[in-house]
């Protein structure tokens, strides 16, 4: 385990954040640092060492009674987001490789028949979805489209949009079509906590299906990689990443009901409308306290620094009925907390009215050696046609399949 404790005075932290605000004055009216009296931050960088994967490690994974975990595919290096084709082909982006791979399970035995690269030369490709019979791919500045051939291969990807905002710290774009037929894309913040000069950063944008225009749907979202619509209410829900380096347990990861025109507080607020005293300046025409009181608060929060990535609502028929319309979230895991957190998949329980009530562990066991090491970091999630759940590990390149075998 690599462990390095770092202490920042409140004044130094404010100075660092103020520099970012000065670079982007459009988002902050007063960039003058005003450190809180006697304030300080202690945060710790702890990164569990990655152990190479071996098949016997699957036995370390734990799921609820009646479920089992098997290997769907391995050797994929850095798989991230996944989408299911009409013929059952699983398409997966690999951001580091800059390509897209296709996996099939033609005989239905729960194991991929092999991996085929179907698109390449796509630097930082991450988001993936399907529009009719073409695959859409989102890189940090570009949206591509490629037709899906009868054999599952793709035509050469064509550029549909080439003016996404600068990505900075958060280059992982994700996207999905909503019940309204519009395309929604996550544009993360360029920084940890700062003012943004481009108002499309730290937002979810709504894009016309012909890609002719787009607009900001919701703002103040630091990095909502995982989002989706509740199958019954059609409400949009997303998991937002909290600010780094404010302490082990601050701020929490947020599950937000994402509504048109709402602002969710970043960078001036976090959690339940708590004012971030470690960033200088203020929003336009109001104090931070006023801004936070008017911002949209999360409905449920989760342990800080867990790093939510993929999120999917369960609509399959294989799992017990109580899982239907609940959500799964892949927590990739912390790097700046004394005791590592995340490195698992959690279930979000939703009630009959479509409102979330609590998180609970679903797939755990990737952390080993008392938290000193890890053999997997969950990222992408996908429900297959048979109702099983795929979980992608972007560190050792394994795709796990979670199936229900109980009664």
Coordinates of N, CA and C in Angstrom, one line a residue, residues 41-177:
X41 N -7.3 21.3 6.6 CA -7.8 20.0 6.0 C -6.7 19.0 6.2
X42 N -7.1 17.8 6.6 CA -6.2 16.6 6.6 C -6.8 15.6 5.7
X43 N -6.0 15.2 4.6 CA -6.5 14.1 3.8 C -5.3 13.2 3.5
X44 N -5.7 12.0 3.2 CA -4.7 10.9 3.0 C -4.8 10.3 1.7
X45 N -3.7 10.0 1.0 CA -3.7 9.3 -0.2 C -3.3 7.9 0.0
X46 N -4.3 7.0 -0.2 CA -4.1 5.5 0.0 C -4.5 4.8 -1.2
X47 N -3.6 4.2 -2.0 CA -4.0 3.5 -3.2 C -3.6 2.0 -3.0
X48 N -4.6 1.2 -2.8 CA -4.3 -0.3 -2.7 C -3.5 -0.7 -4.0
X49 N -2.6 -1.6 -3.8 CA -1.8 -2.2 -4.9 C -2.6 -3.1 -5.7
X50 N -2.5 -3.1 -7.0 CA -3.3 -3.9 -7.9 C -2.6 -5.3 -8.0
X51 N -3.3 -6.3 -7.7 CA -2.8 -7.7 -7.9 C -3.3 -8.3 -9.2
X52 N -2.4 -9.0 -9.9 CA -2.8 -9.6 -11.2 C -4.0 -10.5 -11.0
X53 N -4.9 -10.6 -11.9 CA -6.1 -11.4 -11.8 C -5.7 -12.9 -12.1
X54 N -6.3 -13.8 -11.4 CA -6.3 -15.2 -11.7 C -7.7 -15.8 -11.4
X55 N -8.1 -16.8 -12.1 CA -9.5 -17.2 -12.0 C -9.9 -17.6 -10.6
X56 N -9.0 -18.1 -9.8 CA -9.4 -18.5 -8.4 C -9.8 -17.4 -7.5
X57 N -9.5 -16.1 -8.0 CA -9.8 -15.0 -7.2 C -11.4 -14.7 -7.2
X58 N -12.1 -15.3 -8.1 CA -13.5 -15.2 -8.2 C -14.2 -15.7 -6.9
X59 N -13.6 -16.7 -6.3 CA -14.1 -17.2 -5.1 C -14.1 -16.2 -3.9
X60 N -13.3 -15.2 -4.1 CA -13.3 -14.1 -3.0 C -14.5 -13.2 -3.1
X61 N -15.2 -13.2 -4.2 CA -16.3 -12.3 -4.4 C -17.5 -12.8 -3.7
X62 N -18.3 -11.8 -3.1 CA -19.5 -12.2 -2.4 C -20.7 -11.4 -3.0
X63 N -21.8 -12.2 -3.1 CA -23.1 -11.7 -3.6 C -24.1 -12.2 -2.7
X64 N -25.4 -11.6 -2.7 CA -26.4 -12.2 -1.9 C -26.7 -13.6 -2.2
X65 N -27.4 -14.3 -1.2 CA -27.7 -15.7 -1.4 C -28.6 -15.9 -2.6
X66 N -28.2 -17.0 -3.4 CA -28.9 -17.3 -4.6 C -28.3 -16.8 -5.9
X67 N -27.3 -15.9 -5.7 CA -26.6 -15.4 -6.8 C -25.2 -16.0 -7.0
X68 N -24.7 -16.0 -8.2 CA -23.3 -16.5 -8.4 C -22.6 -15.6 -9.4
X69 N -21.3 -15.6 -9.2 CA -20.4 -14.8 -10.1 C -19.5 -15.7 -10.9
X70 N -19.5 -15.4 -12.2 CA -18.6 -16.2 -13.1 C -17.9 -15.2 -14.0
X71 N -16.9 -15.7 -14.8 CA -16.2 -14.9 -15.7 C -16.8 -15.0 -17.1
X72 N -17.2 -13.8 -17.5 CA -17.8 -13.7 -18.9 C -16.7 -13.5 -19.9
X73 N -15.7 -12.7 -19.6 CA -14.6 -12.5 -20.5 C -13.4 -12.0 -19.7
X74 N -12.2 -12.2 -20.2 CA -11.0 -11.7 -19.5 C -10.0 -11.3 -20.6
X75 N -9.0 -10.6 -20.1 CA -7.9 -10.1 -21.1 C -8.3 -8.9 -21.9
X76 N -9.3 -8.1 -21.4 CA -9.8 -7.0 -22.1 C -9.0 -5.7 -21.8
X77 N -8.0 -5.8 -20.9 CA -7.2 -4.6 -20.6 C -7.9 -3.6 -19.8
X78 N -8.6 -2.7 -20.4 CA -9.3 -1.5 -19.7 C -10.7 -1.3 -20.2
X79 N -11.6 -2.2 -20.1 CA -13.0 -2.0 -20.5 C -13.7 -1.0 -19.6
X80 N -14.5 -0.1 -20.2 CA -15.2 0.9 -19.5 C -16.7 0.7 -19.7
X81 N -17.3 1.5 -20.6 CA -18.8 1.5 -20.7 C -19.2 0.4 -21.7
X82 N -20.4 -0.1 -21.5 CA -20.9 -1.2 -22.3 C -22.3 -0.9 -22.8
X83 N -22.7 -1.5 -23.9 CA -24.0 -1.4 -24.4 C -24.4 -2.7 -25.2
X84 N -25.7 -3.0 -25.2 CA -26.1 -4.3 -25.8 C -26.7 -4.1 -27.1
X85 N -26.2 -4.8 -28.2 CA -26.8 -4.7 -29.5 C -28.1 -5.5 -29.6
X86 N -28.8 -5.3 -30.7 CA -30.1 -6.0 -30.9 C -29.9 -7.5 -31.0
X87 N -28.7 -7.9 -31.5 CA -28.5 -9.3 -31.7 C -27.8 -10.0 -30.5
X88 N -27.6 -9.2 -29.4 CA -27.0 -9.8 -28.3 C -25.5 -9.5 -28.2
X89 N -24.9 -8.8 -29.2 CA -23.5 -8.4 -29.1 C -23.3 -7.4 -28.0
X90 N -22.3 -7.5 -27.2 CA -21.9 -6.6 -26.2 C -20.8 -5.7 -26.8
X91 N -21.0 -4.4 -26.8 CA -20.0 -3.5 -27.3 C -19.4 -2.7 -26.1
X92 N -18.1 -2.6 -26.1 CA -17.4 -2.1 -24.9 C -16.3 -1.1 -25.4
X93 N -16.3 0.1 -24.7 CA -15.3 1.1 -25.0 C -14.1 0.8 -24.2
X94 N -12.9 1.1 -24.7 CA -11.6 1.0 -24.0 C -10.9 2.4 -24.1
X95 N -11.1 3.2 -23.1 CA -10.6 4.6 -23.2 C -9.1 4.7 -23.4
X96 N -8.4 3.9 -22.7 CA -6.9 4.0 -22.8 C -6.4 3.5 -24.2
X97 N -7.0 2.4 -24.6 CA -6.7 1.9 -26.0 C -7.2 2.7 -27.1
X98 N -8.3 3.5 -26.8 CA -8.9 4.3 -27.8 C -9.6 3.4 -28.9
X99 N -10.3 2.4 -28.4 CA -11.0 1.5 -29.4 C -12.3 1.0 -28.8
X100 N -13.0 0.2 -29.6 CA -14.3 -0.5 -29.2 C -14.1 -1.9 -29.5
X101 N -14.5 -2.8 -28.6 CA -14.5 -4.2 -28.8 C -15.9 -4.8 -28.8
X102 N -16.1 -5.9 -29.4 CA -17.4 -6.6 -29.5 C -17.2 -8.0 -28.9
X103 N -18.2 -8.4 -28.1 CA -18.2 -9.8 -27.5 C -19.5 -10.4 -27.8
X104 N -19.5 -11.7 -28.1 CA -20.7 -12.4 -28.3 C -20.7 -13.7 -27.5
X105 N -21.9 -14.2 -27.1 CA -22.1 -15.5 -26.4 C -23.1 -16.2 -27.2
X106 N -22.7 -16.7 -28.4 CA -23.6 -17.3 -29.3 C -24.3 -18.5 -28.8
X107 N -23.6 -19.3 -28.0 CA -24.2 -20.6 -27.5 C -25.0 -20.4 -26.2
X108 N -24.9 -19.2 -25.6 CA -25.7 -18.9 -24.4 C -25.2 -19.6 -23.1
X109 N -23.9 -19.9 -23.1 CA -23.3 -20.6 -21.9 C -22.8 -19.6 -20.9
X110 N -23.0 -18.3 -21.1 CA -22.6 -17.4 -20.1 C -21.2 -17.0 -20.2
X111 N -20.5 -17.4 -21.3 CA -19.1 -17.0 -21.5 C -18.9 -16.5 -22.9
X112 N -18.2 -15.4 -23.0 CA -18.0 -14.8 -24.3 C -17.2 -15.7 -25.2
X113 N -17.6 -15.7 -26.5 CA -16.9 -16.6 -27.5 C -15.6 -16.0 -28.0
X114 N -15.3 -14.7 -27.7 CA -14.1 -14.1 -28.1 C -14.2 -12.6 -28.2
X115 N -13.1 -11.9 -28.4 CA -13.1 -10.5 -28.4 C -12.6 -10.0 -29.8
X116 N -13.4 -9.1 -30.4 CA -13.1 -8.5 -31.7 C -13.0 -7.0 -31.6
X117 N -12.0 -6.4 -32.1 CA -11.9 -4.9 -32.1 C -12.7 -4.5 -33.3
X118 N -13.7 -3.6 -33.1 CA -14.6 -3.2 -34.2 C -14.4 -1.7 -34.6
X119 N -13.7 -1.0 -33.7 CA -13.4 0.4 -34.1 C -12.1 0.8 -33.3
X120 N -11.3 1.6 -34.0 CA -10.0 2.0 -33.4 C -9.7 3.4 -33.7
X121 N -8.6 3.9 -33.2 CA -8.1 5.3 -33.5 C -9.1 6.3 -33.0
X122 N -9.7 6.0 -31.8 CA -10.6 6.9 -31.1 C -10.1 7.3 -29.8
X123 N -9.2 8.2 -29.7 CA -8.6 8.6 -28.4 C -9.6 9.0 -27.4
X124 N -9.5 8.5 -26.2 CA -10.3 8.8 -25.0 C -11.8 8.4 -25.2
X125 N -12.1 7.5 -26.1 CA -13.5 7.1 -26.3 C -14.0 6.5 -25.0
X126 N -15.2 6.8 -24.6 CA -15.7 6.3 -23.3 C -17.2 6.1 -23.4
X127 N -18.0 7.1 -23.7 CA -19.5 6.9 -23.7 C -19.9 6.1 -24.9
X128 N -21.0 5.3 -24.8 CA -21.5 4.4 -25.8 C -23.0 4.2 -25.7
X129 N -23.7 4.3 -26.8 CA -25.1 4.0 -26.8 C -25.5 3.7 -28.2
X130 N -26.7 3.2 -28.4 CA -27.2 2.8 -29.7 C -28.4 3.7 -30.1
X131 N -28.4 4.2 -31.3 CA -29.5 5.0 -31.9 C -29.9 4.2 -33.2
X132 N -31.1 3.6 -33.1 CA -31.6 2.7 -34.2 C -30.6 1.7 -34.5
X133 N -30.0 1.7 -35.7 CA -29.0 0.7 -36.1 C -27.6 1.3 -36.2
X134 N -27.3 2.2 -35.3 CA -25.9 2.7 -35.4 C -25.4 3.0 -33.9
X135 N -24.1 2.8 -33.8 CA -23.5 2.9 -32.5 C -22.9 4.3 -32.4
X136 N -23.3 5.0 -31.3 CA -22.7 6.3 -31.0 C -21.6 6.2 -29.9
X137 N -20.6 6.9 -30.1 CA -19.4 6.9 -29.3 C -19.0 8.3 -28.9
X138 N -18.7 8.5 -27.6 CA -18.4 9.8 -27.1 C -16.9 9.8 -26.6
X139 N -16.1 10.6 -27.2 CA -14.7 10.9 -26.7 C -14.8 12.2 -26.0
X140 N -13.6 12.7 -25.6 CA -13.6 13.9 -24.7 C -14.1 15.1 -25.5
X141 N -13.8 15.3 -26.8 CA -14.3 16.4 -27.5 C -15.2 16.1 -28.7
X142 N -15.4 14.8 -28.9 CA -16.1 14.4 -30.2 C -17.1 13.3 -30.0
X143 N -18.2 13.4 -30.8 CA -19.2 12.4 -30.8 C -19.1 11.7 -32.2
X144 N -19.0 10.4 -32.2 CA -18.9 9.6 -33.5 C -20.1 8.8 -33.6
X145 N -20.4 8.4 -34.9 CA -21.5 7.4 -35.2 C -21.0 6.4 -36.2
X146 N -21.3 5.2 -36.0 CA -20.9 4.1 -36.9 C -22.1 3.2 -37.1
X147 N -22.4 2.8 -38.3 CA -23.5 1.9 -38.6 C -23.1 0.5 -38.1
X148 N -24.1 -0.3 -37.6 CA -23.8 -1.7 -37.2 C -24.2 -2.6 -38.4
X149 N -23.2 -3.3 -38.8 CA -23.4 -4.3 -39.9 C -24.2 -5.5 -39.4
X150 N -24.6 -6.4 -40.4 CA -25.4 -7.6 -40.0 C -24.6 -8.5 -39.2
X151 N -23.2 -8.5 -39.3 CA -22.4 -9.5 -38.6 C -21.9 -8.8 -37.3
X152 N -22.4 -7.7 -36.9 CA -22.0 -7.0 -35.7 C -20.8 -6.1 -35.8
X153 N -20.1 -6.1 -36.9 CA -19.0 -5.2 -37.2 C -19.6 -3.8 -37.4
X154 N -18.7 -2.8 -37.5 CA -19.1 -1.4 -37.7 C -18.5 -0.8 -38.9
X155 N -19.2 0.1 -39.5 CA -18.6 0.9 -40.5 C -17.6 1.9 -39.9
X156 N -16.9 2.6 -40.7 CA -15.9 3.6 -40.2 C -16.7 4.7 -39.4
X157 N -16.3 4.9 -38.1 CA -17.0 6.0 -37.4 C -16.9 7.4 -38.0
X158 N -18.0 8.1 -38.1 CA -18.0 9.4 -38.6 C -18.3 10.4 -37.5
X159 N -17.7 11.6 -37.7 CA -17.8 12.7 -36.6 C -19.2 13.3 -36.8
X160 N -19.9 13.3 -35.7 CA -21.2 14.0 -35.7 C -21.1 15.3 -35.0
X161 N -20.4 15.4 -33.9 CA -20.1 16.7 -33.1 C -18.7 16.7 -32.8
X162 N -18.1 17.9 -33.0 CA -16.6 18.0 -32.7 C -16.3 19.2 -31.8
X163 N -17.3 19.7 -31.1 CA -17.0 20.9 -30.3 C -17.5 20.7 -28.8
X164 N -17.3 19.5 -28.3 CA -17.5 19.3 -26.9 C -16.6 20.3 -26.1
X165 N -16.9 20.7 -24.9 CA -16.1 21.6 -24.2 C -14.8 20.9 -23.7
X166 N -13.8 21.7 -23.4 CA -12.5 21.1 -22.9 C -12.8 20.2 -21.7
X167 N -12.1 19.1 -21.6 CA -12.5 18.2 -20.6 C -11.6 18.3 -19.3
X168 N -10.4 18.7 -19.4 CA -9.5 18.9 -18.2 C -9.4 17.6 -17.4
X169 N -9.7 17.7 -16.1 CA -9.6 16.6 -15.2 C -10.5 15.5 -15.5
X170 N -11.7 15.8 -16.0 CA -12.7 14.8 -16.2 C -13.1 14.6 -17.7
X171 N -12.4 13.7 -18.3 CA -12.5 13.5 -19.8 C -13.5 12.4 -20.1
X172 N -14.0 11.6 -19.1 CA -14.9 10.5 -19.4 C -16.3 11.0 -19.7
X173 N -16.7 11.0 -20.9 CA -18.1 11.4 -21.3 C -18.9 10.1 -21.3
X174 N -20.1 10.2 -20.7 CA -21.1 9.1 -20.8 C -22.4 9.7 -21.4
X175 N -23.2 8.8 -22.0 CA -24.4 9.3 -22.7 C -25.4 8.2 -22.7
X176 N -26.7 8.7 -22.9 CA -27.8 7.7 -23.1 C -29.0 8.5 -23.6
X177 N -29.9 7.8 -24.3 CA -31.1 8.4 -24.8 C -32.1 8.3 -23.7

